[in-house]
Amino acid sequence: MSQEIELKLAVPQALINTVKDHPFWQSYSASAPKTVQLGNIYFDTADLKLNQEKVALRIRDIDGEFIQTLKTKGTSHQGITRRGEWEWQLSSPELDLTLLKPVWPESLGAINAEQLIPLFSTNFHRTKWLLTCEAPYAKIEAALDVGEVRSGDKSSPISELELELIEGDEKALEVIAQKLNSELNLKPSDESKAEKGFNLLVSS
């Protein structure tokens, strides 16, 4: 297990291109950004037991490479989120329960494959920069995500910037976020993509 520590900033859609092309990135990143297309399917029980326990289970497709991810309940405050995270490579976009069983939260009870169903999807372009902050020292992956969450015929836009701590002092996340806020007026957001999807389900 690894601990995911990230800070999320909401990006107004009118500012997407401004954020992507802003000279700010050149001050912290030595390499050009990379953009990939990500497709994700989120799973839960029909009665949304995982969501009730703040657990997220998904399969991500990155150019035909499939990754199964389990994220457990964490804490979120002023955009900074801390939670447990497990990832496994898959050969196909099918859930592998044998990988899940050793780390499955006890609060959810036993896993039953028939109970876990796909409920919604997210599809977005991710533009990534690897940043280095010197004071305090940290390496941070910045990811600008633009796309949508979809459940049936309902959808919600994705337009956000995630700052994920790779190594170093997590206070650097706040340093970078404050600079982005001062230059681009980007505010912290505590709403995850999974929460957007579940909100669509509730509104159905």
PDB file of C-alpha atoms in Angstrom:
ATOM      1  CA  MET A   1       0.000   0.000   0.000  1.00  0.00           C
ATOM      2  CA  SER A   2       1.042   3.566  -0.630  1.00  0.00           C
ATOM      3  CA  GLN A   3      -0.437   6.704   0.855  1.00  0.00           C
ATOM      4  CA  GLU A   4      -1.769   9.151  -1.668  1.00  0.00           C
ATOM      5  CA  ILE A   5      -1.284  12.786  -0.653  1.00  0.00           C
ATOM      6  CA  GLU A   6      -2.624  15.322  -3.096  1.00  0.00           C
ATOM      7  CA  LEU A   7      -4.095  18.796  -3.287  1.00  0.00           C
ATOM      8  CA  LYS A   8      -6.845  19.476  -5.798  1.00  0.00           C
ATOM      9  CA  LEU A   9      -7.664  22.851  -7.337  1.00  0.00           C
ATOM     10  CA  ALA A  10     -10.821  23.640  -9.255  1.00  0.00           C
ATOM     11  CA  VAL A  11     -10.167  25.100 -12.719  1.00  0.00           C
ATOM     12  CA  PRO A  12     -12.896  27.234 -14.333  1.00  0.00           C
ATOM     13  CA  GLN A  13     -13.432  25.944 -17.848  1.00  0.00           C
ATOM     14  CA  ALA A  14     -12.754  29.401 -19.264  1.00  0.00           C
ATOM     15  CA  LEU A  15      -9.221  29.185 -17.804  1.00  0.00           C
ATOM     16  CA  ILE A  16      -8.232  25.713 -19.062  1.00  0.00           C
ATOM     17  CA  ASN A  17      -6.013  26.922 -21.912  1.00  0.00           C
ATOM     18  CA  THR A  18      -4.594  29.737 -19.772  1.00  0.00           C
ATOM     19  CA  VAL A  19      -3.557  27.220 -17.101  1.00  0.00           C
ATOM     20  CA  LYS A  20      -2.099  24.792 -19.642  1.00  0.00           C
ATOM     21  CA  ASP A  21       0.032  27.433 -21.362  1.00  0.00           C
ATOM     22  CA  HIS A  22       0.980  29.524 -18.323  1.00  0.00           C
ATOM     23  CA  PRO A  23       4.729  30.292 -17.923  1.00  0.00           C
ATOM     24  CA  PHE A  24       4.407  29.279 -14.253  1.00  0.00           C
ATOM     25  CA  TRP A  25       5.245  25.668 -15.191  1.00  0.00           C
ATOM     26  CA  GLN A  26       8.611  26.612 -16.675  1.00  0.00           C
ATOM     27  CA  SER A  27       9.730  27.861 -13.250  1.00  0.00           C
ATOM     28  CA  TYR A  28       9.247  24.446 -11.629  1.00  0.00           C
ATOM     29  CA  SER A  29       9.500  21.860 -14.401  1.00  0.00           C
ATOM     30  CA  ALA A  30      12.599  20.986 -16.436  1.00  0.00           C
ATOM     31  CA  SER A  31      10.681  19.009 -19.077  1.00  0.00           C
ATOM     32  CA  ALA A  32       7.757  19.598 -21.403  1.00  0.00           C
ATOM     33  CA  PRO A  33       4.293  18.414 -20.284  1.00  0.00           C
ATOM     34  CA  LYS A  34       2.809  15.127 -21.486  1.00  0.00           C
ATOM     35  CA  THR A  35      -0.862  14.571 -22.331  1.00  0.00           C
ATOM     36  CA  VAL A  36      -2.659  11.209 -22.185  1.00  0.00           C
ATOM     37  CA  GLN A  37      -6.265  10.057 -22.522  1.00  0.00           C
ATOM     38  CA  LEU A  38      -7.650   8.235 -19.476  1.00  0.00           C
ATOM     39  CA  GLY A  39     -10.809   6.145 -19.284  1.00  0.00           C
ATOM     40  CA  ASN A  40     -12.070   4.835 -15.945  1.00  0.00           C
ATOM     41  CA  ILE A  41     -14.935   2.614 -14.834  1.00  0.00           C
ATOM     42  CA  TYR A  42     -16.012   2.792 -11.176  1.00  0.00           C
ATOM     43  CA  PHE A  43     -17.577  -0.170  -9.392  1.00  0.00           C
ATOM     44  CA  ASP A  44     -19.841  -0.477  -6.370  1.00  0.00           C
ATOM     45  CA  THR A  45     -22.728  -2.547  -5.070  1.00  0.00           C
ATOM     46  CA  ALA A  46     -26.296  -1.697  -6.069  1.00  0.00           C
ATOM     47  CA  ASP A  47     -26.868  -0.179  -2.617  1.00  0.00           C
ATOM     48  CA  LEU A  48     -23.619   1.857  -2.853  1.00  0.00           C
ATOM     49  CA  LYS A  49     -21.909   0.163   0.073  1.00  0.00           C
ATOM     50  CA  LEU A  50     -18.418   1.220  -1.081  1.00  0.00           C
ATOM     51  CA  ASN A  51     -19.449   4.828  -1.380  1.00  0.00           C
ATOM     52  CA  GLN A  52     -20.981   4.750   2.102  1.00  0.00           C
ATOM     53  CA  GLU A  53     -17.584   3.644   3.453  1.00  0.00           C
ATOM     54  CA  LYS A  54     -15.734   6.252   1.338  1.00  0.00           C
ATOM     55  CA  VAL A  55     -14.026   3.506  -0.690  1.00  0.00           C
ATOM     56  CA  ALA A  56     -13.400   3.810  -4.444  1.00  0.00           C
ATOM     57  CA  LEU A  57     -12.776   0.884  -6.801  1.00  0.00           C
ATOM     58  CA  ARG A  58     -11.993   1.468 -10.459  1.00  0.00           C
ATOM     59  CA  ILE A  59     -10.318   0.082 -13.558  1.00  0.00           C
ATOM     60  CA  ARG A  60      -8.332   2.601 -15.591  1.00  0.00           C
ATOM     61  CA  ASP A  61      -7.531   2.252 -19.286  1.00  0.00           C
ATOM     62  CA  ILE A  62      -4.397   4.059 -20.471  1.00  0.00           C
ATOM     63  CA  ASP A  63      -3.906   3.281 -24.162  1.00  0.00           C
ATOM     64  CA  GLY A  64      -4.901  -0.371 -23.668  1.00  0.00           C
ATOM     65  CA  GLU A  65      -3.028  -0.760 -20.377  1.00  0.00           C
ATOM     66  CA  PHE A  66      -5.422  -1.650 -17.561  1.00  0.00           C
ATOM     67  CA  ILE A  67      -4.878  -0.735 -13.904  1.00  0.00           C
ATOM     68  CA  GLN A  68      -7.135  -1.795 -11.036  1.00  0.00           C
ATOM     69  CA  THR A  69      -7.141   0.684  -8.145  1.00  0.00           C
ATOM     70  CA  LEU A  70      -8.611   0.555  -4.660  1.00  0.00           C
ATOM     71  CA  LYS A  71      -8.682   3.732  -2.569  1.00  0.00           C
ATOM     72  CA  THR A  72      -9.801   3.581   1.046  1.00  0.00           C
ATOM     73  CA  LYS A  73     -11.393   6.149   3.310  1.00  0.00           C
ATOM     74  CA  GLY A  74      -9.105   9.064   4.029  1.00  0.00           C
ATOM     75  CA  THR A  75      -9.198  12.659   5.165  1.00  0.00           C
ATOM     76  CA  SER A  76      -9.698  15.783   3.089  1.00  0.00           C
ATOM     77  CA  HIS A  77      -9.268  19.377   4.185  1.00  0.00           C
ATOM     78  CA  GLN A  78      -8.863  22.539   2.114  1.00  0.00           C
ATOM     79  CA  GLY A  79      -8.093  20.493  -0.970  1.00  0.00           C
ATOM     80  CA  ILE A  80      -5.429  18.210   0.595  1.00  0.00           C
ATOM     81  CA  THR A  81      -6.446  14.533   0.627  1.00  0.00           C
ATOM     82  CA  ARG A  82      -4.681  11.624   2.371  1.00  0.00           C
ATOM     83  CA  ARG A  83      -5.829   8.030   1.818  1.00  0.00           C
ATOM     84  CA  GLY A  84      -4.636   4.478   1.304  1.00  0.00           C
ATOM     85  CA  GLU A  85      -4.167   3.384  -2.294  1.00  0.00           C
ATOM     86  CA  TRP A  86      -3.395   0.026  -3.970  1.00  0.00           C
ATOM     87  CA  GLU A  87      -2.799  -0.490  -7.704  1.00  0.00           C
ATOM     88  CA  TRP A  88      -2.424  -3.634  -9.827  1.00  0.00           C
ATOM     89  CA  GLN A  89      -1.706  -4.195 -13.514  1.00  0.00           C
ATOM     90  CA  LEU A  90      -4.400  -6.234 -15.290  1.00  0.00           C
ATOM     91  CA  SER A  91      -4.386  -8.107 -18.583  1.00  0.00           C
ATOM     92  CA  SER A  92      -8.024  -7.180 -19.324  1.00  0.00           C
ATOM     93  CA  PRO A  93     -10.631  -4.667 -18.083  1.00  0.00           C
ATOM     94  CA  GLU A  94     -12.152  -7.199 -15.669  1.00  0.00           C
ATOM     95  CA  LEU A  95     -12.025  -6.981 -11.877  1.00  0.00           C
ATOM     96  CA  ASP A  96      -9.545  -9.392 -10.261  1.00  0.00           C
ATOM     97  CA  LEU A  97     -10.971 -10.236  -6.836  1.00  0.00           C
ATOM     98  CA  THR A  98      -7.935 -12.333  -5.874  1.00  0.00           C
ATOM     99  CA  LEU A  99      -5.905  -9.117  -5.777  1.00  0.00           C
ATOM    100  CA  LEU A 100      -8.524  -7.298  -3.742  1.00  0.00           C
ATOM    101  CA  LYS A 101      -9.149  -9.886  -1.023  1.00  0.00           C
ATOM    102  CA  PRO A 102      -5.910  -9.376   1.009  1.00  0.00           C
ATOM    103  CA  VAL A 103      -6.536  -5.625   1.353  1.00  0.00           C
ATOM    104  CA  TRP A 104     -10.345  -5.475   1.318  1.00  0.00           C
ATOM    105  CA  PRO A 105     -11.684  -3.252   4.153  1.00  0.00           C
ATOM    106  CA  GLU A 106     -13.297  -5.331   6.906  1.00  0.00           C
ATOM    107  CA  SER A 107     -16.144  -2.833   7.172  1.00  0.00           C
ATOM    108  CA  LEU A 108     -17.369  -3.923   3.717  1.00  0.00           C
ATOM    109  CA  GLY A 109     -17.647  -7.627   4.575  1.00  0.00           C
ATOM    110  CA  ALA A 110     -16.774 -10.424   2.150  1.00  0.00           C
ATOM    111  CA  ILE A 111     -16.286  -9.661  -1.557  1.00  0.00           C
ATOM    112  CA  ASN A 112     -18.879 -11.033  -3.924  1.00  0.00           C
ATOM    113  CA  ALA A 113     -18.110 -10.600  -7.624  1.00  0.00           C
ATOM    114  CA  GLU A 114     -21.782 -10.558  -8.503  1.00  0.00           C
ATOM    115  CA  GLN A 115     -22.387  -7.616  -6.179  1.00  0.00           C
ATOM    116  CA  LEU A 116     -19.760  -5.351  -7.745  1.00  0.00           C
ATOM    117  CA  ILE A 117     -21.210  -3.651 -10.809  1.00  0.00           C
ATOM    118  CA  PRO A 118     -20.042  -0.759 -13.031  1.00  0.00           C
ATOM    119  CA  LEU A 119     -21.951   2.382 -12.096  1.00  0.00           C
ATOM    120  CA  PHE A 120     -20.330   5.298 -13.887  1.00  0.00           C
ATOM    121  CA  SER A 121     -17.299   6.262 -15.951  1.00  0.00           C
ATOM    122  CA  THR A 122     -14.860   9.133 -16.216  1.00  0.00           C
ATOM    123  CA  ASN A 123     -13.086  10.081 -19.416  1.00  0.00           C
ATOM    124  CA  PHE A 124     -10.611  12.917 -19.585  1.00  0.00           C
ATOM    125  CA  HIS A 125      -7.368  14.247 -21.022  1.00  0.00           C
ATOM    126  CA  ARG A 126      -4.578  14.559 -18.463  1.00  0.00           C
ATOM    127  CA  THR A 127      -1.694  16.975 -19.028  1.00  0.00           C
ATOM    128  CA  LYS A 128       1.168  16.278 -16.590  1.00  0.00           C
ATOM    129  CA  TRP A 129       4.166  18.223 -15.346  1.00  0.00           C
ATOM    130  CA  LEU A 130       6.830  16.956 -12.921  1.00  0.00           C
ATOM    131  CA  LEU A 131       7.623  19.836 -10.595  1.00  0.00           C
ATOM    132  CA  THR A 132      10.520  20.414  -8.226  1.00  0.00           C
ATOM    133  CA  CYS A 133      10.021  22.726  -5.261  1.00  0.00           C
ATOM    134  CA  GLU A 134      13.136  23.821  -3.383  1.00  0.00           C
ATOM    135  CA  ALA A 135      11.714  25.500  -0.271  1.00  0.00           C
ATOM    136  CA  PRO A 136      10.474  23.230   1.167  1.00  0.00           C
ATOM    137  CA  TYR A 137      11.952  20.478  -0.984  1.00  0.00           C
ATOM    138  CA  ALA A 138       9.525  18.195  -2.817  1.00  0.00           C
ATOM    139  CA  LYS A 139       8.827  16.523  -6.126  1.00  0.00           C
ATOM    140  CA  ILE A 140       5.228  16.964  -7.230  1.00  0.00           C
ATOM    141  CA  GLU A 141       3.219  15.681 -10.166  1.00  0.00           C
ATOM    142  CA  ALA A 142       0.818  18.326 -11.441  1.00  0.00           C
ATOM    143  CA  ALA A 143      -2.039  16.930 -13.530  1.00  0.00           C
ATOM    144  CA  LEU A 144      -4.573  19.063 -15.389  1.00  0.00           C
ATOM    145  CA  ASP A 145      -7.663  16.891 -16.023  1.00  0.00           C
ATOM    146  CA  VAL A 146     -10.307  17.967 -18.533  1.00  0.00           C
ATOM    147  CA  GLY A 147     -13.256  15.776 -19.528  1.00  0.00           C
ATOM    148  CA  GLU A 148     -16.445  14.415 -17.989  1.00  0.00           C
ATOM    149  CA  VAL A 149     -18.031  11.997 -15.554  1.00  0.00           C
ATOM    150  CA  ARG A 150     -20.915  10.041 -17.103  1.00  0.00           C
ATOM    151  CA  SER A 151     -23.682   7.865 -15.708  1.00  0.00           C
ATOM    152  CA  GLY A 152     -26.281   6.803 -18.256  1.00  0.00           C
ATOM    153  CA  ASP A 153     -27.474   9.927 -20.054  1.00  0.00           C
ATOM    154  CA  LYS A 154     -26.225  12.262 -17.309  1.00  0.00           C
ATOM    155  CA  SER A 155     -22.809  13.874 -17.197  1.00  0.00           C
ATOM    156  CA  SER A 156     -20.774  16.334 -15.151  1.00  0.00           C
ATOM    157  CA  PRO A 157     -17.665  18.209 -16.353  1.00  0.00           C
ATOM    158  CA  ILE A 158     -14.173  17.507 -15.054  1.00  0.00           C
ATOM    159  CA  SER A 159     -11.943  20.569 -14.943  1.00  0.00           C
ATOM    160  CA  GLU A 160      -9.357  20.379 -12.175  1.00  0.00           C
ATOM    161  CA  LEU A 161      -5.682  20.473 -11.326  1.00  0.00           C
ATOM    162  CA  GLU A 162      -4.267  17.792  -9.027  1.00  0.00           C
ATOM    163  CA  LEU A 163      -0.962  18.298  -7.209  1.00  0.00           C
ATOM    164  CA  GLU A 164       0.290  14.910  -5.964  1.00  0.00           C
ATOM    165  CA  LEU A 165       3.271  14.577  -3.638  1.00  0.00           C
ATOM    166  CA  ILE A 166       5.872  12.176  -5.069  1.00  0.00           C
ATOM    167  CA  GLU A 167       8.527  12.783  -2.408  1.00  0.00           C
ATOM    168  CA  GLY A 168       9.544  15.413   0.109  1.00  0.00           C
ATOM    169  CA  ASP A 169       7.622  17.818   2.345  1.00  0.00           C
ATOM    170  CA  GLU A 170       3.851  17.919   1.819  1.00  0.00           C
ATOM    171  CA  LYS A 171       3.869  21.612   2.757  1.00  0.00           C
ATOM    172  CA  ALA A 172       5.252  22.176  -0.742  1.00  0.00           C
ATOM    173  CA  LEU A 173       1.778  21.337  -2.081  1.00  0.00           C
ATOM    174  CA  GLU A 174       0.435  24.403  -0.310  1.00  0.00           C
ATOM    175  CA  VAL A 175       3.345  26.532  -1.552  1.00  0.00           C
ATOM    176  CA  ILE A 176       2.619  25.596  -5.178  1.00  0.00           C
ATOM    177  CA  ALA A 177      -1.143  25.965  -4.677  1.00  0.00           C
ATOM    178  CA  GLN A 178      -0.745  29.433  -3.171  1.00  0.00           C
ATOM    179  CA  LYS A 179       1.377  30.568  -6.116  1.00  0.00           C
ATOM    180  CA  LEU A 180      -1.190  29.190  -8.571  1.00  0.00           C
ATOM    181  CA  ASN A 181      -3.952  30.920  -6.663  1.00  0.00           C
ATOM    182  CA  SER A 182      -2.122  34.252  -6.687  1.00  0.00           C
ATOM    183  CA  GLU A 183      -1.407  34.047 -10.432  1.00  0.00           C
ATOM    184  CA  LEU A 184      -4.519  32.267 -11.707  1.00  0.00           C
ATOM    185  CA  ASN A 185      -7.041  32.482  -8.839  1.00  0.00           C
ATOM    186  CA  LEU A 186      -7.398  28.681  -8.545  1.00  0.00           C
ATOM    187  CA  LYS A 187      -9.199  27.588  -5.373  1.00  0.00           C
ATOM    188  CA  PRO A 188      -8.900  24.276  -3.449  1.00  0.00           C
ATOM    189  CA  SER A 189     -11.560  21.626  -4.065  1.00  0.00           C
ATOM    190  CA  ASP A 190     -12.355  18.589  -1.891  1.00  0.00           C
ATOM    191  CA  GLU A 191     -14.659  16.853  -4.412  1.00  0.00           C
ATOM    192  CA  SER A 192     -13.154  13.754  -6.057  1.00  0.00           C
ATOM    193  CA  LYS A 193     -14.111  12.390  -9.473  1.00  0.00           C
ATOM    194  CA  ALA A 194     -15.747   9.425  -7.746  1.00  0.00           C
ATOM    195  CA  GLU A 195     -17.868  11.807  -5.672  1.00  0.00           C
ATOM    196  CA  LYS A 196     -18.954  13.551  -8.860  1.00  0.00           C
ATOM    197  CA  GLY A 197     -20.061  10.202 -10.234  1.00  0.00           C
ATOM    198  CA  PHE A 198     -22.003   9.233  -7.130  1.00  0.00           C
ATOM    199  CA  ASN A 199     -23.683  12.646  -7.135  1.00  0.00           C
ATOM    200  CA  LEU A 200     -24.932  11.890 -10.645  1.00  0.00           C
ATOM    201  CA  LEU A 201     -26.359   8.589  -9.417  1.00  0.00           C
ATOM    202  CA  VAL A 202     -28.159  10.259  -6.522  1.00  0.00           C
ATOM    203  CA  SER A 203     -29.657  12.854  -8.858  1.00  0.00           C
ATOM    204  CA  SER A 204     -30.928  10.177 -11.292  1.00  0.00           C
TER     205      SER A 204
END
